PDB file of C-alpha atoms and ligand atoms in Angstrom:
ATOM      1  CA  LEU P   9     -31.183 -31.127-124.155  1.00 76.00           C
ATOM      2  CA  PRO P  10     -33.617 -29.743-123.246  1.00 90.00           C
ATOM      3  CA  GLU P  11     -36.323 -32.048-124.536  1.00 93.00           C
ATOM      4  CA  LEU P  12     -40.111 -32.146-124.119  1.00 96.00           C
ATOM      5  CA  PRO P  13     -40.213 -32.696-120.302  1.00 95.00           C
ATOM      6  CA  GLU P  14     -37.711 -29.914-119.616  1.00 93.00           C
ATOM      7  CA  VAL P  15     -39.524 -27.416-121.856  1.00 94.00           C
ATOM      8  CA  GLU P  16     -42.897 -28.444-120.387  1.00 95.00           C
ATOM      9  CA  THR P  17     -41.466 -27.816-116.899  1.00 93.00           C
ATOM     10  CA  ILE P  18     -40.191 -24.399-117.965  1.00 92.00           C
ATOM     11  CA  VAL P  19     -43.466 -23.251-119.567  1.00 94.00           C
ATOM     12  CA  ARG P  20     -45.460 -24.431-116.547  1.00 93.00           C
ATOM     13  CA  CYS P  21     -43.200 -22.360-114.278  1.00 92.00           C
ATOM     14  CA  LEU P  22     -43.399 -19.270-116.470  1.00 93.00           C
ATOM     15  CA  ARG P  23     -47.116 -19.391-117.277  1.00 95.00           C
ATOM     16  CA  ARG P  24     -48.521 -17.936-114.065  1.00 94.00           C
ATOM     17  CA  PRO P  25     -46.101 -14.996-113.698  1.00 94.00           C
ATOM     18  CA  LEU P  26     -46.180 -14.118-117.407  1.00 96.00           C
ATOM     19  CA  VAL P  27     -49.761 -14.489-118.600  1.00 97.00           C
ATOM     20  CA  SER P  28     -51.545 -11.114-118.786  1.00 97.00           C
ATOM     21  CA  ARG P  29     -48.232  -9.212-118.467  1.00 97.00           C
ATOM     22  CA  ARG P  30     -47.519  -6.670-121.179  1.00 98.00           C
ATOM     23  CA  ILE P  31     -44.144  -6.386-122.938  1.00 98.00           C
ATOM     24  CA  VAL P  32     -42.682  -2.923-122.397  1.00 97.00           C
ATOM     25  CA  ARG P  33     -39.414  -3.399-124.286  1.00 97.00           C
ATOM     26  CA  ALA P  34     -37.820  -6.349-126.065  1.00 98.00           C
ATOM     27  CA  GLY P  35     -34.335  -6.936-127.406  1.00 98.00           C
ATOM     28  CA  LEU P  36     -32.391  -9.929-128.730  1.00 98.00           C
ATOM     29  CA  ARG P  37     -28.884 -10.203-130.110  1.00 96.00           C
ATOM     30  CA  PRO P  38     -26.947 -11.307-131.988  1.00 97.00           C
ATOM     31  CA  ALA P  39     -29.211 -11.483-135.020  1.00 97.00           C
ATOM     32  CA  SER P  40     -27.959 -15.032-135.660  1.00 97.00           C
ATOM     33  CA  LEU P  41     -30.348 -16.147-132.876  1.00 98.00           C
ATOM     34  CA  TYR P  42     -33.284 -15.430-135.181  1.00 98.00           C
ATOM     35  CA  ARG P  43     -34.557 -18.311-137.259  1.00 97.00           C
ATOM     36  CA  LYS P  44     -34.835 -17.538-140.962  1.00 95.00           C
ATOM     37  CA  GLY P  45     -38.018 -15.596-141.717  1.00 95.00           C
ATOM     38  CA  SER P  46     -38.522 -14.365-138.133  1.00 97.00           C
ATOM     39  CA  LEU P  47     -39.825 -10.904-137.300  1.00 97.00           C
ATOM     40  CA  ARG P  48     -37.754  -8.949-134.756  1.00 98.00           C
ATOM     41  CA  VAL P  49     -38.729  -9.188-131.059  1.00 98.00           C
ATOM     42  CA  ALA P  50     -39.046  -5.377-130.891  1.00 97.00           C
ATOM     43  CA  ALA P  51     -42.328  -5.883-132.779  1.00 96.00           C
ATOM     44  CA  LEU P  52     -43.727  -7.447-129.570  1.00 97.00           C
ATOM     45  CA  ALA P  53     -43.554  -4.211-127.549  1.00 96.00           C
ATOM     46  CA  ALA P  54     -46.943  -3.146-126.115  1.00 97.00           C
ATOM     47  CA  ARG P  55     -48.409  -6.614-126.681  1.00 98.00           C
ATOM     48  CA  ALA P  56     -49.869  -8.608-123.801  1.00 98.00           C
ATOM     49  CA  ILE P  57     -48.845 -12.242-123.199  1.00 98.00           C
ATOM     50  CA  VAL P  58     -51.995 -14.376-123.394  1.00 98.00           C
ATOM     51  CA  GLY P  59     -50.477 -17.865-123.462  1.00 98.00           C
ATOM     52  CA  VAL P  60     -47.303 -19.746-122.535  1.00 97.00           C
ATOM     53  CA  GLU P  61     -47.296 -23.168-124.185  1.00 97.00           C
ATOM     54  CA  ARG P  62     -45.067 -25.876-125.595  1.00 97.00           C
ATOM     55  CA  ALA P  63     -44.803 -27.217-129.138  1.00 98.00           C
ATOM     56  CA  GLY P  64     -42.461 -30.227-129.285  1.00 97.00           C
ATOM     57  CA  LYS P  65     -39.249 -29.017-127.628  1.00 96.00           C
ATOM     58  CA  ASN P  66     -40.125 -25.343-128.189  1.00 97.00           C
ATOM     59  CA  ALA P  67     -41.537 -22.805-125.740  1.00 97.00           C
ATOM     60  CA  VAL P  68     -44.344 -20.780-127.356  1.00 98.00           C
ATOM     61  CA  PHE P  69     -45.504 -17.345-126.217  1.00 98.00           C
ATOM     62  CA  ARG P  70     -48.805 -16.046-127.613  1.00 98.00           C
ATOM     63  CA  PHE P  71     -49.687 -12.354-127.659  1.00 98.00           C
ATOM     64  CA  ASP P  72     -52.558  -9.950-128.037  1.00 97.00           C
ATOM     65  CA  PRO P  73     -52.668  -8.178-130.463  1.00 96.00           C
ATOM     66  CA  PRO P  74     -52.033 -11.555-132.144  1.00 96.00           C
ATOM     67  CA  GLY P  75     -48.464 -12.714-132.557  1.00 97.00           C
ATOM     68  CA  VAL P  76     -46.362 -15.721-131.592  1.00 98.00           C
ATOM     69  CA  MET P  77     -42.805 -16.047-130.316  1.00 98.00           C
ATOM     70  CA  VAL P  78     -41.208 -19.501-130.452  1.00 98.00           C
ATOM     71  CA  VAL P  79     -38.091 -20.097-128.356  1.00 98.00           C
ATOM     72  CA  ASN P  80     -35.934 -23.157-128.958  1.00 97.00           C
ATOM     73  CA  LEU P  81     -33.345 -23.502-126.198  1.00 95.00           C
ATOM     74  CA  GLY P  82     -30.844 -25.407-128.338  1.00 94.00           C
ATOM     75  CA  MET P  83     -28.268 -26.996-126.040  1.00 90.00           C
ATOM     76  CA  THR P  84     -27.640 -24.373-123.382  1.00 90.00           C
ATOM     77  CA  GLY P  85     -30.485 -21.834-123.627  1.00 92.00           C
ATOM     78  CA  GLN P  86     -32.164 -20.735-120.385  1.00 90.00           C
ATOM     79  CA  LEU P  87     -35.329 -18.683-119.889  1.00 91.00           C
ATOM     80  CA  VAL P  88     -35.173 -16.913-116.571  1.00 88.00           C
ATOM     81  CA  LEU P  89     -37.532 -14.515-114.835  1.00 88.00           C
ATOM     82  CA  HIS P  90     -35.645 -11.668-113.164  1.00 85.00           C
ATOM     83  CA  PRO P  91     -35.824 -10.969-110.323  1.00 81.00           C
ATOM     84  CA  ALA P  92     -37.331 -14.367-109.620  1.00 60.00           C
ATOM     85  CA  CYS P  93     -37.642 -15.981-106.215  1.00 46.00           C
ATOM     86  CA  GLY P  94     -34.168 -14.920-105.151  1.00 45.00           C
ATOM     87  CA  CYS P  95     -32.666 -18.412-105.355  1.00 40.00           C
ATOM     88  CA  LEU P  96     -31.539 -18.063-108.927  1.00 45.00           C
ATOM     89  CA  PRO P  97     -27.901 -18.474-109.888  1.00 54.00           C
ATOM     90  CA  GLU P  98     -28.103 -16.595-113.171  1.00 60.00           C
ATOM     91  CA  ALA P  99     -25.643 -17.399-115.926  1.00 68.00           C
ATOM     92  CA  PRO P 100     -22.775 -14.961-116.531  1.00 76.00           C
ATOM     93  CA  ARG P 101     -23.893 -11.679-118.099  1.00 82.00           C
ATOM     94  CA  ARG P 102     -21.855 -12.301-121.230  1.00 88.00           C
ATOM     95  CA  HIS P 103     -24.315 -15.103-122.005  1.00 92.00           C
ATOM     96  CA  LEU P 104     -27.333 -12.768-121.665  1.00 94.00           C
ATOM     97  CA  HIS P 105     -28.778 -12.379-125.171  1.00 96.00           C
ATOM     98  CA  GLY P 106     -32.488 -11.656-124.802  1.00 97.00           C
ATOM     99  CA  ARG P 107     -34.339  -9.214-122.524  1.00 96.00           C
ATOM    100  CA  PHE P 108     -38.090  -8.726-122.317  1.00 97.00           C
ATOM    101  CA  ALA P 109     -39.072  -5.982-119.868  1.00 97.00           C
ATOM    102  CA  LEU P 110     -42.579  -6.487-118.478  1.00 97.00           C
ATOM    103  CA  ASP P 111     -45.133  -4.008-117.169  1.00 96.00           C
ATOM    104  CA  ASP P 112     -44.759  -5.189-113.549  1.00 95.00           C
ATOM    105  CA  GLY P 113     -41.045  -4.373-113.453  1.00 93.00           C
ATOM    106  CA  THR P 114     -39.837  -7.942-113.929  1.00 93.00           C
ATOM    107  CA  GLU P 115     -37.825  -9.064-116.934  1.00 94.00           C
ATOM    108  CA  LEU P 116     -37.812 -12.322-118.885  1.00 94.00           C
ATOM    109  CA  ARG P 117     -34.195 -13.057-119.782  1.00 93.00           C
ATOM    110  CA  TYR P 118     -32.629 -15.431-122.261  1.00 94.00           C
ATOM    111  CA  TYR P 119     -29.158 -16.795-121.567  1.00 93.00           C
ATOM    112  CA  ASP P 120     -27.345 -19.067-123.994  1.00 93.00           C
ATOM    113  CA  ALA P 121     -23.651 -19.928-123.624  1.00 91.00           C
ATOM    114  CA  ARG P 122     -23.309 -21.849-126.893  1.00 93.00           C
ATOM    115  CA  ARG P 123     -26.012 -20.024-128.863  1.00 94.00           C
ATOM    116  CA  PHE P 124     -27.481 -23.083-130.599  1.00 94.00           C
ATOM    117  CA  GLY P 125     -30.973 -21.892-129.620  1.00 96.00           C
ATOM    118  CA  PHE P 126     -33.236 -19.820-131.842  1.00 98.00           C
ATOM    119  CA  PHE P 127     -36.118 -17.344-131.726  1.00 98.00           C
ATOM    120  CA  PHE P 128     -38.920 -17.285-134.268  1.00 98.00           C
ATOM    121  CA  VAL P 129     -41.450 -14.448-134.124  1.00 98.00           C
ATOM    122  CA  THR P 130     -44.356 -14.889-136.497  1.00 97.00           C
ATOM    123  CA  ARG P 131     -47.958 -13.936-137.210  1.00 95.00           C
ATOM    124  CA  GLU P 132     -48.640 -17.595-138.096  1.00 94.00           C
ATOM    125  CA  SER P 133     -50.740 -19.139-135.304  1.00 94.00           C
ATOM    126  CA  ASP P 134     -50.133 -22.808-136.259  1.00 96.00           C
ATOM    127  CA  VAL P 135     -46.673 -23.226-134.759  1.00 96.00           C
ATOM    128  CA  PHE P 136     -46.303 -26.873-135.834  1.00 97.00           C
ATOM    129  CA  ALA P 137     -46.894 -25.939-139.473  1.00 97.00           C
ATOM    130  CA  ALA P 138     -44.682 -22.845-139.236  1.00 96.00           C
ATOM    131  CA  LEU P 139     -41.789 -24.893-137.823  1.00 96.00           C
ATOM    132  CA  GLY P 140     -42.407 -27.934-140.012  1.00 97.00           C
ATOM    133  CA  ILE P 141     -42.587 -30.291-137.012  1.00 98.00           C
ATOM    134  CA  GLY P 142     -44.844 -33.261-136.358  1.00 98.00           C
ATOM    135  CA  PRO P 143     -47.168 -33.797-133.378  1.00 98.00           C
ATOM    136  CA  ASP P 144     -45.639 -34.663-130.017  1.00 98.00           C
ATOM    137  CA  PRO P 145     -46.073 -38.232-128.667  1.00 98.00           C
ATOM    138  CA  PHE P 146     -49.077 -37.209-126.548  1.00 98.00           C
ATOM    139  CA  ASP P 147     -50.963 -35.952-129.610  1.00 97.00           C
ATOM    140  CA  ALA P 148     -49.763 -38.461-132.201  1.00 98.00           C
ATOM    141  CA  ASP P 149     -51.971 -41.339-133.315  1.00 97.00           C
ATOM    142  CA  PRO P 150     -50.386 -44.836-133.492  1.00 98.00           C
ATOM    143  CA  ARG P 151     -51.506 -45.173-137.116  1.00 98.00           C
ATOM    144  CA  TYR P 152     -49.829 -41.867-137.940  1.00 98.00           C
ATOM    145  CA  LEU P 153     -46.542 -43.123-136.457  1.00 98.00           C
ATOM    146  CA  ALA P 154     -46.846 -46.519-138.164  1.00 98.00           C
ATOM    147  CA  GLY P 155     -47.355 -44.715-141.485  1.00 98.00           C
ATOM    148  CA  LYS P 156     -44.231 -42.636-140.967  1.00 98.00           C
ATOM    149  CA  LEU P 157     -42.120 -45.701-140.098  1.00 98.00           C
ATOM    150  CA  ALA P 158     -43.361 -47.902-142.932  1.00 98.00           C
ATOM    151  CA  GLY P 159     -40.655 -48.735-145.449  1.00 98.00           C
ATOM    152  CA  ARG P 160     -37.974 -46.728-143.647  1.00 98.00           C
ATOM    153  CA  ASP P 161     -34.480 -48.269-143.549  1.00 98.00           C
ATOM    154  CA  ALA P 162     -33.110 -45.750-141.021  1.00 98.00           C
ATOM    155  CA  ALA P 163     -32.668 -46.920-137.416  1.00 98.00           C
ATOM    156  CA  ILE P 164     -35.761 -46.443-135.256  1.00 98.00           C
ATOM    157  CA  LYS P 165     -33.615 -44.432-132.818  1.00 98.00           C
ATOM    158  CA  THR P 166     -32.684 -41.987-135.578  1.00 98.00           C
ATOM    159  CA  LEU P 167     -36.307 -41.697-136.743  1.00 98.00           C
ATOM    160  CA  LEU P 168     -37.460 -40.976-133.181  1.00 98.00           C
ATOM    161  CA  LEU P 169     -35.132 -37.967-133.133  1.00 97.00           C
ATOM    162  CA  ASP P 170     -36.559 -36.599-136.411  1.00 98.00           C
ATOM    163  CA  GLN P 171     -38.750 -33.679-135.286  1.00 97.00           C
ATOM    164  CA  ARG P 172     -40.638 -33.788-138.608  1.00 98.00           C
ATOM    165  CA  ILE P 173     -42.067 -37.174-137.563  1.00 98.00           C
ATOM    166  CA  LEU P 174     -42.559 -36.683-133.805  1.00 98.00           C
ATOM    167  CA  SER P 175     -41.619 -33.494-131.983  1.00 98.00           C
ATOM    168  CA  GLY P 176     -40.263 -33.289-128.462  1.00 97.00           C
ATOM    169  CA  ILE P 177     -38.028 -36.377-128.226  1.00 97.00           C
ATOM    170  CA  GLY P 178     -34.257 -35.972-128.021  1.00 95.00           C
ATOM    171  CA  ASN P 179     -31.417 -38.339-127.240  1.00 95.00           C
ATOM    172  CA  ILE P 180     -32.291 -39.128-123.615  1.00 95.00           C
ATOM    173  CA  TYR P 181     -35.981 -39.868-124.065  1.00 96.00           C
ATOM    174  CA  ALA P 182     -35.458 -41.756-127.332  1.00 98.00           C
ATOM    175  CA  ASP P 183     -33.156 -44.212-125.535  1.00 98.00           C
ATOM    176  CA  GLU P 184     -35.445 -44.486-122.504  1.00 98.00           C
ATOM    177  CA  SER P 185     -38.589 -44.961-124.626  1.00 98.00           C
ATOM    178  CA  LEU P 186     -36.982 -47.714-126.713  1.00 98.00           C
ATOM    179  CA  PHE P 187     -35.865 -49.517-123.544  1.00 98.00           C
ATOM    180  CA  ASP P 188     -39.382 -49.265-122.123  1.00 98.00           C
ATOM    181  CA  ALA P 189     -40.806 -50.661-125.380  1.00 98.00           C
ATOM    182  CA  ARG P 190     -38.061 -53.370-125.466  1.00 98.00           C
ATOM    183  CA  ILE P 191     -37.133 -52.326-129.010  1.00 98.00           C
ATOM    184  CA  ASP P 192     -33.505 -52.567-130.197  1.00 98.00           C
ATOM    185  CA  PRO P 193     -32.585 -49.008-131.278  1.00 98.00           C
ATOM    186  CA  ARG P 194     -30.639 -50.377-134.286  1.00 98.00           C
ATOM    187  CA  ARG P 195     -33.732 -51.928-135.875  1.00 98.00           C
ATOM    188  CA  SER P 196     -35.018 -50.241-139.016  1.00 98.00           C
ATOM    189  CA  GLY P 197     -38.147 -48.107-138.759  1.00 98.00           C
ATOM    190  CA  GLY P 198     -39.882 -50.373-141.253  1.00 98.00           C
ATOM    191  CA  SER P 199     -39.283 -53.437-139.054  1.00 98.00           C
ATOM    192  CA  VAL P 200     -41.136 -51.980-136.050  1.00 98.00           C
ATOM    193  CA  VAL P 201     -44.292 -50.712-137.768  1.00 98.00           C
ATOM    194  CA  ARG P 202     -46.387 -53.243-135.849  1.00 98.00           C
ATOM    195  CA  ARG P 203     -44.830 -52.076-132.586  1.00 98.00           C
ATOM    196  CA  ALA P 204     -45.644 -48.390-133.208  1.00 98.00           C
ATOM    197  CA  GLU P 205     -48.524 -48.361-130.734  1.00 98.00           C
ATOM    198  CA  ALA P 206     -46.389 -49.920-127.967  1.00 98.00           C
ATOM    199  CA  LEU P 207     -43.572 -47.503-128.734  1.00 98.00           C
ATOM    200  CA  LEU P 208     -45.895 -44.523-128.547  1.00 98.00           C
ATOM    201  CA  SER P 209     -47.302 -45.784-125.233  1.00 98.00           C
ATOM    202  CA  SER P 210     -43.768 -46.139-123.878  1.00 98.00           C
ATOM    203  CA  ALA P 211     -42.800 -42.654-125.047  1.00 98.00           C
ATOM    204  CA  ARG P 212     -45.867 -41.183-123.346  1.00 98.00           C
ATOM    205  CA  ARG P 213     -45.177 -43.100-120.122  1.00 97.00           C
ATOM    206  CA  ILE P 214     -41.517 -42.030-120.027  1.00 97.00           C
ATOM    207  CA  LEU P 215     -42.257 -38.388-120.908  1.00 97.00           C
ATOM    208  CA  ALA P 216     -45.083 -38.133-118.372  1.00 96.00           C
ATOM    209  CA  SER P 217     -42.842 -39.547-115.654  1.00 95.00           C
ATOM    210  CA  ALA P 218     -40.053 -37.130-116.621  1.00 95.00           C
ATOM    211  CA  ILE P 219     -42.490 -34.187-116.483  1.00 95.00           C
ATOM    212  CA  ALA P 220     -43.632 -35.349-113.038  1.00 94.00           C
ATOM    213  CA  HIS P 221     -39.962 -35.261-111.956  1.00 93.00           C
ATOM    214  CA  LYS P 222     -39.419 -31.816-113.562  1.00 89.00           C
ATOM    215  CA  GLY P 223     -37.110 -33.092-116.287  1.00 89.00           C
ATOM    216  CA  SER P 224     -33.542 -34.410-116.363  1.00 86.00           C
ATOM    217  CA  THR P 225     -30.545 -32.275-115.430  1.00 82.00           C
ATOM    218  CA  ILE P 226     -27.411 -33.674-117.075  1.00 76.00           C
ATOM    219  CA  ARG P 227     -25.389 -30.484-117.448  1.00 74.00           C
ATOM    220  CA  ASP P 228     -27.037 -27.149-118.174  1.00 71.00           C
ATOM    221  CA  TYR P 229     -30.781 -27.548-117.857  1.00 75.00           C
ATOM    222  CA  ARG P 230     -32.286 -25.709-114.906  1.00 77.00           C
ATOM    223  CA  ARG P 231     -35.856 -24.920-114.012  1.00 76.00           C
ATOM    224  CA  PRO P 232     -36.640 -21.169-114.234  1.00 73.00           C
ATOM    225  CA  ASP P 233     -36.103 -20.864-110.471  1.00 72.00           C
ATOM    226  CA  GLY P 234     -32.592 -22.310-110.864  1.00 73.00           C
ATOM    227  CA  SER P 235     -33.285 -25.748-109.383  1.00 79.00           C
ATOM    228  CA  ARG P 236     -32.448 -29.060-111.009  1.00 83.00           C
ATOM    229  CA  GLY P 237     -34.753 -31.665-112.480  1.00 88.00           C
ATOM    230  CA  GLY P 238     -34.965 -35.104-110.852  1.00 87.00           C
ATOM    231  CA  PHE P 239     -35.543 -37.608-113.658  1.00 87.00           C
ATOM    232  CA  GLN P 240     -31.817 -38.161-114.326  1.00 87.00           C
ATOM    233  CA  HIS P 241     -31.794 -40.473-111.288  1.00 87.00           C
ATOM    234  CA  LEU P 242     -34.439 -42.673-112.954  1.00 90.00           C
ATOM    235  CA  HIS P 243     -32.726 -43.217-116.318  1.00 94.00           C
ATOM    236  CA  ALA P 244     -32.711 -46.939-117.091  1.00 96.00           C
ATOM    237  CA  VAL P 245     -30.170 -46.842-119.930  1.00 97.00           C
ATOM    238  CA  TYR P 246     -29.127 -43.292-120.843  1.00 96.00           C
ATOM    239  CA  GLY P 247     -25.654 -42.534-119.501  1.00 94.00           C
ATOM    240  CA  ARG P 248     -25.380 -46.042-117.952  1.00 96.00           C
ATOM    241  CA  GLU P 249     -22.931 -47.762-120.329  1.00 97.00           C
ATOM    242  CA  GLY P 250     -21.412 -50.842-118.647  1.00 98.00           C
ATOM    243  CA  GLU P 251     -23.766 -50.663-115.664  1.00 97.00           C
ATOM    244  CA  PRO P 252     -26.257 -53.493-114.992  1.00 98.00           C
ATOM    245  CA  CYS P 253     -29.671 -53.383-116.653  1.00 98.00           C
ATOM    246  CA  VAL P 254     -32.349 -52.565-114.064  1.00 97.00           C
ATOM    247  CA  LYS P 255     -34.489 -55.424-115.399  1.00 97.00           C
ATOM    248  CA  CYS P 256     -32.088 -58.276-116.244  1.00 98.00           C
ATOM    249  CA  GLY P 257     -28.643 -57.306-114.940  1.00 98.00           C
ATOM    250  CA  ALA P 258     -26.892 -57.474-118.337  1.00 98.00           C
ATOM    251  CA  ALA P 259     -24.359 -54.697-119.015  1.00 98.00           C
ATOM    252  CA  ILE P 260     -25.876 -51.684-120.800  1.00 98.00           C
ATOM    253  CA  ARG P 261     -24.240 -51.149-124.184  1.00 98.00           C
ATOM    254  CA  LYS P 262     -23.487 -47.900-125.987  1.00 98.00           C
ATOM    255  CA  VAL P 263     -23.266 -47.577-129.767  1.00 98.00           C
ATOM    256  CA  VAL P 264     -23.317 -44.598-132.130  1.00 97.00           C
ATOM    257  CA  LEU P 265     -26.365 -44.321-134.396  1.00 97.00           C
ATOM    258  CA  GLY P 266     -26.810 -41.387-136.744  1.00 93.00           C
ATOM    259  CA  GLY P 267     -23.961 -39.656-134.938  1.00 95.00           C
ATOM    260  CA  ARG P 268     -25.657 -39.917-131.524  1.00 96.00           C
ATOM    261  CA  GLY P 269     -24.587 -42.005-128.549  1.00 97.00           C
ATOM    262  CA  THR P 270     -27.246 -44.661-128.036  1.00 98.00           C
ATOM    263  CA  HIS P 271     -27.726 -46.747-124.899  1.00 98.00           C
ATOM    264  CA  PHE P 272     -29.604 -50.036-124.715  1.00 98.00           C
ATOM    265  CA  CYS P 273     -29.808 -53.435-123.025  1.00 98.00           C
ATOM    266  CA  PRO P 274     -28.661 -56.162-125.431  1.00 98.00           C
ATOM    267  CA  ARG P 275     -30.793 -58.763-123.627  1.00 98.00           C
ATOM    268  CA  CYS P 276     -34.082 -56.900-123.016  1.00 98.00           C
ATOM    269  CA  GLN P 277     -34.300 -55.091-126.353  1.00 98.00           C
ATOM    270  CA  CYS P 278     -34.749 -56.920-129.642  1.00 97.00           C
TER     271      CYS P 278
HETATM  272 ZN1   ZN D  28     -31.957 -55.921-119.620  1.00 90.70          ZN
END
């Protein structure tokens, strides 16, 4: 967490208030929050924000004069506009690590309790290339995905989490997409090459629905105004071990694949 739908929700919320604002002052610490090779955020002072986008699970801020800041929220990162709409329960101040003062008196803040997030400031405009990540499921071609799965012995679930293949999918949406596509998550990538198109369609359907419901709040994810997402109530398998499958009634199983808890229906998925 957060995955593609949560980051998409966040960038959509931040776009209108931030675009055309100018950075007055920027600070980030500790330095361990910078990805290797990143410029410092202070270099963004006096630049105007011209775009707020998403690349995979990353929020992307574009500037003029040209520059790019990528923010990956890790597990517990939160981007918050201060003061926002007044309904915001901000995280404790000790978790405040990034501050971007804007020319209208507001401030974009970055909170991160566990500090697994990262910042990457670069002059490189192709963020996907700079981060070494693949296209997200909305942009990927079925033949591209089939090519990446061909000959792979790793479990399809594990390959879906590999951001170098497809960006944006994490543990929740991998499990939900595989259920939607009726694919057993333990199958090898190579054994589902011919189902790549169906899998991609399922991933798009699940992600689009999650975006429409403003993401899934399991623990920490909040929208920038502090409210929760709503898609967690629509999970078919994730977090439902032992509960009946919504399609067939069989008990949802949980196994560990590639170190990640994986939920599936043993009857619907093969
Ligand atoms: Zn089932």
